[in-house]
Coordinates of C-alpha atoms in Angstrom, one line a residue:
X1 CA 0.0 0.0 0.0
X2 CA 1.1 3.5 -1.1
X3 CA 1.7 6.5 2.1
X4 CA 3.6 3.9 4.4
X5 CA 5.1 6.1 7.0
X6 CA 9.0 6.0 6.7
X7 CA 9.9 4.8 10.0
X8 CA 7.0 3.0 11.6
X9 CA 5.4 0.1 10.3
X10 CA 1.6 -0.2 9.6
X11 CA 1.4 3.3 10.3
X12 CA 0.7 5.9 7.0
X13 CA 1.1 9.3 6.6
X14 CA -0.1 11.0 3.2
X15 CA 1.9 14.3 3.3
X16 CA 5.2 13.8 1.8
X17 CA 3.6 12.8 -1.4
X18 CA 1.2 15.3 -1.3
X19 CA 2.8 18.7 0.3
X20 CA 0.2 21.6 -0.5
X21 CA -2.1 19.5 2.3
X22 CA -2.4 22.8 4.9
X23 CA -5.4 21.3 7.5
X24 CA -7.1 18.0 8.0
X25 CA -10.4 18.4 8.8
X26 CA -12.1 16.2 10.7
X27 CA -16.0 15.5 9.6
X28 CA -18.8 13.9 11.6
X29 CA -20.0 10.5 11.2
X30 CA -16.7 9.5 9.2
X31 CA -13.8 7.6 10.8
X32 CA -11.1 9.1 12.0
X33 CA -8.0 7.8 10.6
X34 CA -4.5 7.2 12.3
X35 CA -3.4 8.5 8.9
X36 CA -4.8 11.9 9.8
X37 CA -3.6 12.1 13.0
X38 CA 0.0 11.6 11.8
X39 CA -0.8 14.2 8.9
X40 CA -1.8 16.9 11.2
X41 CA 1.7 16.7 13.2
X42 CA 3.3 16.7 9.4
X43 CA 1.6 19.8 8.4
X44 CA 2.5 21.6 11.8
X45 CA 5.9 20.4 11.8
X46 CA 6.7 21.7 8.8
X47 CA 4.7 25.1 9.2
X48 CA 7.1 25.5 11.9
X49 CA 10.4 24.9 10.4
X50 CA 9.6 26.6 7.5
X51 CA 9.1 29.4 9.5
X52 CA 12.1 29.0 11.9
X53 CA 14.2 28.3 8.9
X54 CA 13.7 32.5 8.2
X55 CA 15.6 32.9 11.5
X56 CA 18.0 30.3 11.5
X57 CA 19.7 27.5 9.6
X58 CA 20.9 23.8 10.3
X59 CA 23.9 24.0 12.0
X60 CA 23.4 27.1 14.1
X61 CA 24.9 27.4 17.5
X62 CA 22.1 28.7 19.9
X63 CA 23.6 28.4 22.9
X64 CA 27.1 26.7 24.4
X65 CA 28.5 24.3 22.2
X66 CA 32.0 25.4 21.9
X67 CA 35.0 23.9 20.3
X68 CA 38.5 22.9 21.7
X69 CA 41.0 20.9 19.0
X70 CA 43.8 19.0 20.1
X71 CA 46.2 18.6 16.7
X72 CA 48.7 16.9 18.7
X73 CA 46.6 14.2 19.6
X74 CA 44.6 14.2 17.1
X75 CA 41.1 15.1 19.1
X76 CA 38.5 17.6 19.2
X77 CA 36.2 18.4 21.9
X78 CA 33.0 20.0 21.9
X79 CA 31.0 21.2 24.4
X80 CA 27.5 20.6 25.3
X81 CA 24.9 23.3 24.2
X82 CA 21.6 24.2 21.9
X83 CA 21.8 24.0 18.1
X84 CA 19.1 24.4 15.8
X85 CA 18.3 21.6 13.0
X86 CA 15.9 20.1 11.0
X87 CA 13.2 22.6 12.2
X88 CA 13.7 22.7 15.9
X89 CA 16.2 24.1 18.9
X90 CA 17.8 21.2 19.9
X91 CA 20.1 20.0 22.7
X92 CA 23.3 18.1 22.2
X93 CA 25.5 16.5 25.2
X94 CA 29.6 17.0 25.2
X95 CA 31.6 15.1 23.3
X96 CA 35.2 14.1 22.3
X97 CA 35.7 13.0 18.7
X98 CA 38.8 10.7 18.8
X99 CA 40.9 10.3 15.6
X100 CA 40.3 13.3 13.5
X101 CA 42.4 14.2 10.7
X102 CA 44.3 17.2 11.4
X103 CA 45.8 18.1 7.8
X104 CA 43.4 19.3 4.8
X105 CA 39.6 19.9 5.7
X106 CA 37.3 18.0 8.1
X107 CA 33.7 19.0 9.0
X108 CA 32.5 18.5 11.9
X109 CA 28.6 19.0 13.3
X110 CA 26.3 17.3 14.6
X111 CA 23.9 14.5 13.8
X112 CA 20.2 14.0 13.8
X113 CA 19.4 10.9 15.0
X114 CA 16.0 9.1 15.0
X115 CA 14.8 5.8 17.0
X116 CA 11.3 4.5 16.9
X117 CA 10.3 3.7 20.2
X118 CA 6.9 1.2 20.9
X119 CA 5.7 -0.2 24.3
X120 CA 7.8 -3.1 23.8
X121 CA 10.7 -0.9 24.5
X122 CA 9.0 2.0 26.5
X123 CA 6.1 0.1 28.9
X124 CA 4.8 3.7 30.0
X125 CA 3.5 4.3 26.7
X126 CA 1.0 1.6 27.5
X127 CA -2.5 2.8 28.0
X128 CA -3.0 4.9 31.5
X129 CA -6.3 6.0 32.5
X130 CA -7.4 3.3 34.9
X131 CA -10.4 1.4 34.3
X132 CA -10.8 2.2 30.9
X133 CA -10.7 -0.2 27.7
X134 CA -7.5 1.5 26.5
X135 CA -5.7 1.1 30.5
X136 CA -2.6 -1.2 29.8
X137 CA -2.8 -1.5 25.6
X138 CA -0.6 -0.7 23.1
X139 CA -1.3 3.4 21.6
X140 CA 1.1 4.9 19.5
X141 CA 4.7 4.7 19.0
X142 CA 6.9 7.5 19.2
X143 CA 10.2 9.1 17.4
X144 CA 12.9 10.0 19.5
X145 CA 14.9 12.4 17.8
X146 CA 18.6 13.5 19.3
X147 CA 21.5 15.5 18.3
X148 CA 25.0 14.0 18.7
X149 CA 28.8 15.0 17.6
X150 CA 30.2 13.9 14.6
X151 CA 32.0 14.2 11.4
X152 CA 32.1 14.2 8.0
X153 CA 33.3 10.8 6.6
X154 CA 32.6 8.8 10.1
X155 CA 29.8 6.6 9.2
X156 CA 27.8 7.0 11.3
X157 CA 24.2 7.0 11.3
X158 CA 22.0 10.1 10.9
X159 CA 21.8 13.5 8.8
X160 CA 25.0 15.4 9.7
X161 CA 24.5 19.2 9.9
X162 CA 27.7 21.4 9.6
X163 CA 28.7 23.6 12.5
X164 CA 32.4 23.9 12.1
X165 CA 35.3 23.8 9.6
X166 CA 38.8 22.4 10.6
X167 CA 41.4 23.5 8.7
X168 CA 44.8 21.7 9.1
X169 CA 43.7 21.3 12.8
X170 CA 42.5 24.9 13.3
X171 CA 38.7 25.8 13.8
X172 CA 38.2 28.3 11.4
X173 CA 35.0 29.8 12.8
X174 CA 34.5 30.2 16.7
X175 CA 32.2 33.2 17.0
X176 CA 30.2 33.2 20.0
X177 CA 26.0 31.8 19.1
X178 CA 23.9 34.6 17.6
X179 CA 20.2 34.6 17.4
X180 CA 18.1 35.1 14.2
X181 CA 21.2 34.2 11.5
X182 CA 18.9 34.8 8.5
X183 CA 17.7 38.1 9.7
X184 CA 21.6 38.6 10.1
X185 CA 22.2 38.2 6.5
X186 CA 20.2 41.3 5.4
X187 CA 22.3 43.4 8.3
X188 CA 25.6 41.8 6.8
X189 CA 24.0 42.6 2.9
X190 CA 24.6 46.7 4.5
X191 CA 28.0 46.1 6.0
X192 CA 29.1 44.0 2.9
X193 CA 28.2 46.4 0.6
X194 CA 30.0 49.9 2.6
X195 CA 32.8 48.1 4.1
X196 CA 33.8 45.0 1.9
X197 CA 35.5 42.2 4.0
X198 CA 38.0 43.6 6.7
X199 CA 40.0 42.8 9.8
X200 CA 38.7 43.8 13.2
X201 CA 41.6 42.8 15.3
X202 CA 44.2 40.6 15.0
X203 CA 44.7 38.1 12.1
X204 CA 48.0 39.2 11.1
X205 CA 50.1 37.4 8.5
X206 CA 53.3 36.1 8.4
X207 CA 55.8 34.3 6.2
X208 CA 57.5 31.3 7.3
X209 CA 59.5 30.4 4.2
X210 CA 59.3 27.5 1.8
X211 CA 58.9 24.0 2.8
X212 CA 58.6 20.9 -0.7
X213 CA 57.3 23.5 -3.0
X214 CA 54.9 25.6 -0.7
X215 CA 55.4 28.9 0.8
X216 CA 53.8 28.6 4.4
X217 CA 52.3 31.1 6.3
X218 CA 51.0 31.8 9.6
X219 CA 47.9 33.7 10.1
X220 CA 47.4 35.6 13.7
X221 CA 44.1 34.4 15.8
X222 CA 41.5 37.0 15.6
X223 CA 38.3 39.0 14.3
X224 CA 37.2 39.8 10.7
X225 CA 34.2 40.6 9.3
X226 CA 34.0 38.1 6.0
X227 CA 31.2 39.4 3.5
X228 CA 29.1 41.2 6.5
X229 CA 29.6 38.2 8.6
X230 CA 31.7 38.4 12.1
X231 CA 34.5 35.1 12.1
X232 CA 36.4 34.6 15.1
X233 CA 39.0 32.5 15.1
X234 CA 41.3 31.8 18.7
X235 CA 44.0 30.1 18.0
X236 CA 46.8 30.4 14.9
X237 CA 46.4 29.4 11.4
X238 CA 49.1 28.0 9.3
X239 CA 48.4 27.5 5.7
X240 CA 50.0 26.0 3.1
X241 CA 50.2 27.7 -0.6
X242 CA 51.4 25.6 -3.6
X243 CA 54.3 28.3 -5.1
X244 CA 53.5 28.9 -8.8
X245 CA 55.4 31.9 -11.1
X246 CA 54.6 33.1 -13.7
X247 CA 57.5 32.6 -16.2
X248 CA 58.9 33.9 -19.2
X249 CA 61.6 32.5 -21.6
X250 CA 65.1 34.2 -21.7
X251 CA 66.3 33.6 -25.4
X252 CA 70.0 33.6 -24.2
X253 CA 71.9 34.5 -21.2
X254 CA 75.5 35.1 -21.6
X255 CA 78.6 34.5 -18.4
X256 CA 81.9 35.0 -18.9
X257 CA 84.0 32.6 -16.0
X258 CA 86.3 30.5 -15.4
X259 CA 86.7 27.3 -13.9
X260 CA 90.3 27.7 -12.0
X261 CA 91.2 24.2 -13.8
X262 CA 88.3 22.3 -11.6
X263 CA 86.4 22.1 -15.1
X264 CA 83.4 23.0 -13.2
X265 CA 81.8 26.5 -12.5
X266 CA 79.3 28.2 -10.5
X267 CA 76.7 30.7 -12.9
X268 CA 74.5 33.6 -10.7
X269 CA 71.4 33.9 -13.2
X270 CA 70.4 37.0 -13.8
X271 CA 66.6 36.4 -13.9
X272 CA 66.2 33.5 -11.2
X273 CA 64.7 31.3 -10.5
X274 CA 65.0 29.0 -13.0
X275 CA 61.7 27.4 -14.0
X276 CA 63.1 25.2 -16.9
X277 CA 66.7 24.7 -18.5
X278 CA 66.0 24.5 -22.1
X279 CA 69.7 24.5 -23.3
X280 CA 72.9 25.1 -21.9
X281 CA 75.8 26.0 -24.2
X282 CA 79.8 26.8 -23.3
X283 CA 82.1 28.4 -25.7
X284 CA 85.2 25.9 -25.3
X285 CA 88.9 26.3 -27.0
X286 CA 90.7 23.8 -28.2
X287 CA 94.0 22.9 -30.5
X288 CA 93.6 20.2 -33.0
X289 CA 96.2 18.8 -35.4
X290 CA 94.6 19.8 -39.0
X291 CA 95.9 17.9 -42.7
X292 CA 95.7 20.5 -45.3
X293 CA 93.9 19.5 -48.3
X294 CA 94.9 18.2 -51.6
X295 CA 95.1 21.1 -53.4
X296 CA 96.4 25.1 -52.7
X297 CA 93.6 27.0 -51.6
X298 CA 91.7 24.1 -50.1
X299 CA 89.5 24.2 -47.2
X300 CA 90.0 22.5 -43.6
X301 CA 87.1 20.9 -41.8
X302 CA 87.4 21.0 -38.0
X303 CA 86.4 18.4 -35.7
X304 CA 83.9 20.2 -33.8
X305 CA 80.9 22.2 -35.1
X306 CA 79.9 25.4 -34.2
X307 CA 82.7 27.3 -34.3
X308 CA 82.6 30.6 -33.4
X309 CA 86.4 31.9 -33.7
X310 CA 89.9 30.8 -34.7
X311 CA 92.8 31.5 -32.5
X312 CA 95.9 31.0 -33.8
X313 CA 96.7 28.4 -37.1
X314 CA 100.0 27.8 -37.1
X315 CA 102.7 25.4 -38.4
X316 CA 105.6 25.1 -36.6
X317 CA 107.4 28.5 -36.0
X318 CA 105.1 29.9 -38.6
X319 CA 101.9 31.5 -37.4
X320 CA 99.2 32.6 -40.7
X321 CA 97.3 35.5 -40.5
X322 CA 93.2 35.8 -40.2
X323 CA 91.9 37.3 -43.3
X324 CA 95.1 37.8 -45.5
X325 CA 96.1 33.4 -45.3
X326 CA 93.5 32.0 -43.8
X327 CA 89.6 32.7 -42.9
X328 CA 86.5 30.7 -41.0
X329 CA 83.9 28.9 -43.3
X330 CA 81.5 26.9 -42.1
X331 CA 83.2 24.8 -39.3
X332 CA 86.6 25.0 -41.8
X333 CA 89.4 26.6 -42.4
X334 CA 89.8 28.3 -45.6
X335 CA 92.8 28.7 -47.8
X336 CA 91.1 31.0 -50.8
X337 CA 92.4 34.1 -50.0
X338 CA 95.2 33.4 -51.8
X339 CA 97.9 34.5 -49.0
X340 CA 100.4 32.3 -47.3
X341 CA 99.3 28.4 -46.5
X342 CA 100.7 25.2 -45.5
X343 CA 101.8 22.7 -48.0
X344 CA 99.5 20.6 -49.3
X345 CA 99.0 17.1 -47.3
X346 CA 101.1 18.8 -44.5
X347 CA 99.8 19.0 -40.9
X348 CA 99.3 22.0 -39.1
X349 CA 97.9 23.3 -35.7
X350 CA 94.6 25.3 -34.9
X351 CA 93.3 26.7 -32.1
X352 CA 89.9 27.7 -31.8
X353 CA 86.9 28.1 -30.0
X354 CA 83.4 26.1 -30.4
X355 CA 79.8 25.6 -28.7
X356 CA 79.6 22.9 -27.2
X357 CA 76.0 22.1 -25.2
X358 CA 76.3 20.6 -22.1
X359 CA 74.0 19.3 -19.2
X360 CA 74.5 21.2 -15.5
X361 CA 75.6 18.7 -12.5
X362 CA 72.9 20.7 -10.8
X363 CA 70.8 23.6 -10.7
X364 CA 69.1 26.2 -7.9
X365 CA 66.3 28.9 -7.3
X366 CA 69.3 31.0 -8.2

């Protein structure tokens, strides 16, 4: 059969299927239904929490309900109090969560817990008036509904409704319970638009440095008014930022040094840090022993490629002069200018310098 109630069996209740029921009236000389009954308290129920709903929302601290978080051992408590949820003011006893992660985000609030309770578990709600039919017999069952501390991810059973946000085991919000938190928003809509979000007192902000790719900062406990809303926070905040640049390629980047014979050396870039190495190149000298061609006027290829300078070409005592013996050519040495040159077939020396690319041992923000 269609209405069953959701909790209690062989008991009905009509309204969540139809919702624009606003009365049950009762008529004479029909029956009277235990449908109806249960409809009534569904149409009141929800008259009320739609109304209290524009005064407050799920999660709300009324009253109490405080937070302490322990990081180092990894627990938060909470104090006993009044929250509203689910359509009602409700009270919730003290509580220690045990084993809550203290890096990233954790929710905590509290849970909404129902239990169907008969006379088989309650005898009171057995029939009371004495010496009537209904003294000692079964009447209605009841819902016992309770608030209790949890988390988000827990398992446990029961609608969770926020009240708290841990961040990297700091309670980001601990302003004291205000009344009406709706009617609050159109006061904060005024203080949002003249003022913006500011600081009231503390909340200062500090760098700590860089630790695996994240700058870290520490952020004072304090006061602020966040989009009209007051946030109180009393204890420190460090957070974590992922470091990002924005980078720009450097076509070529030119040091002049010298490696003292170690064959290593040490380069300050002068736009650090270095995001990506796409090439490194050194201009390196060298003498190589060089076999003129076969012909006057021939041309030398070099060992090495991208040459940028000859030196010195010399054979023996004699040393040949750039541009009237000898000039550079692709990589070679060329004979055409028609001055002075080594036999041909002979062997002669050049010195000269090339690009060579070559991969850094290792590399730093600087």
């Amino acid at each position: 059969m269609a209405f069953e109630h959701t909790q209690v069996p062989g008991a009905y209740d009509r309204t969540p299927a139809k919702p624009d029921m606003a009365d049950v009236v009762f008529r004479e000389g029909a029956f009277m239904q235990g449908a109806e009954l249960n409809e009534a308290q569904s149409i009141l129920r929800g008259r009320i929490a739609r109304a209290g709903g524009l005064s407050a929302r799920d999660g709300d601290r009324i009253a109490g309900a405080g937070i302490v978080v322990n990081p180092g051992a990894g627990n938060v408590f909470l104090e006993a109090g009044r929250i509203y949820a689910a359509g009602d003011v409700r009270a919730v006893n003290a509580w220690t969560l045990e084993g809550v992660p203290m890096e990233g985000e954790v929710t905590i609030g509290v849970r909404l817990v129902r239990q169907v309770v008969t006379h088989e578990q309650d005898p009171d709600l057995l029939g009371l008036a004495p010496g009537t039919v209904a003294e000692g017999e079964a009447g209605a069952a009841r819902i016992v509904e309770t608030l209790v501390w949890g988390r988000a991810g827990d398992g446990k059973p029961g609608d969770l409704y926020p009240v708290y946000l841990i961040k990297d085991g700091v309670a980001l919000d601990q302003t004291a319970p205000a009344e009406l938190s709706v009617t609050l928003q159109a006061i904060a809509g005024y203080d949002r638009d003249a003022n913006g979000s500011y600081v009231v007192d503390g909340c200062r902000v500090g760098a700590l440095g860089r630790q695996a790719g994240n700058q870290i900062f520490v952020i004072e406990q304090g006061v602020a008014n966040i989009d009209g809303f007051k946030r109180t926070r009393s204890a420190s905040l460090r957070m974590s930022v992922p470091e990002t640049f924005d980078t720009g390629r450097i076509d070529a980047e030119t040091h002049v040094f010298s490696d003292g014979g170690s064959g290593t050396a040490t380069l300050a870039l002068r736009f650090p840090p270095l995001a990506n190495l796409v090439q490194a190149l050194v201009t390196k000298e060298t003498t190589e022993a060089v076999t003129h061609g076969p012909s006057v006027g021939a041309m030398d290829l070099l060992s090495n490629d991208s040459v940028t300078a000859l030196v010195e070409v010399r054979q023996g005592v004699t040393v040949y002069t750039a541009g009237t013996d000898y000039t550079l050519n692709a990589d070679r040495v060329d004979w055409t200018p028609g001055g002075a040159e080594p036999a041909p077939g002979s062997s002669y020396q050049v010195t000269y310098r090339f690009r060579d690319a070559v991969a850094p041992v290792s590399t730093t923000d600087s």
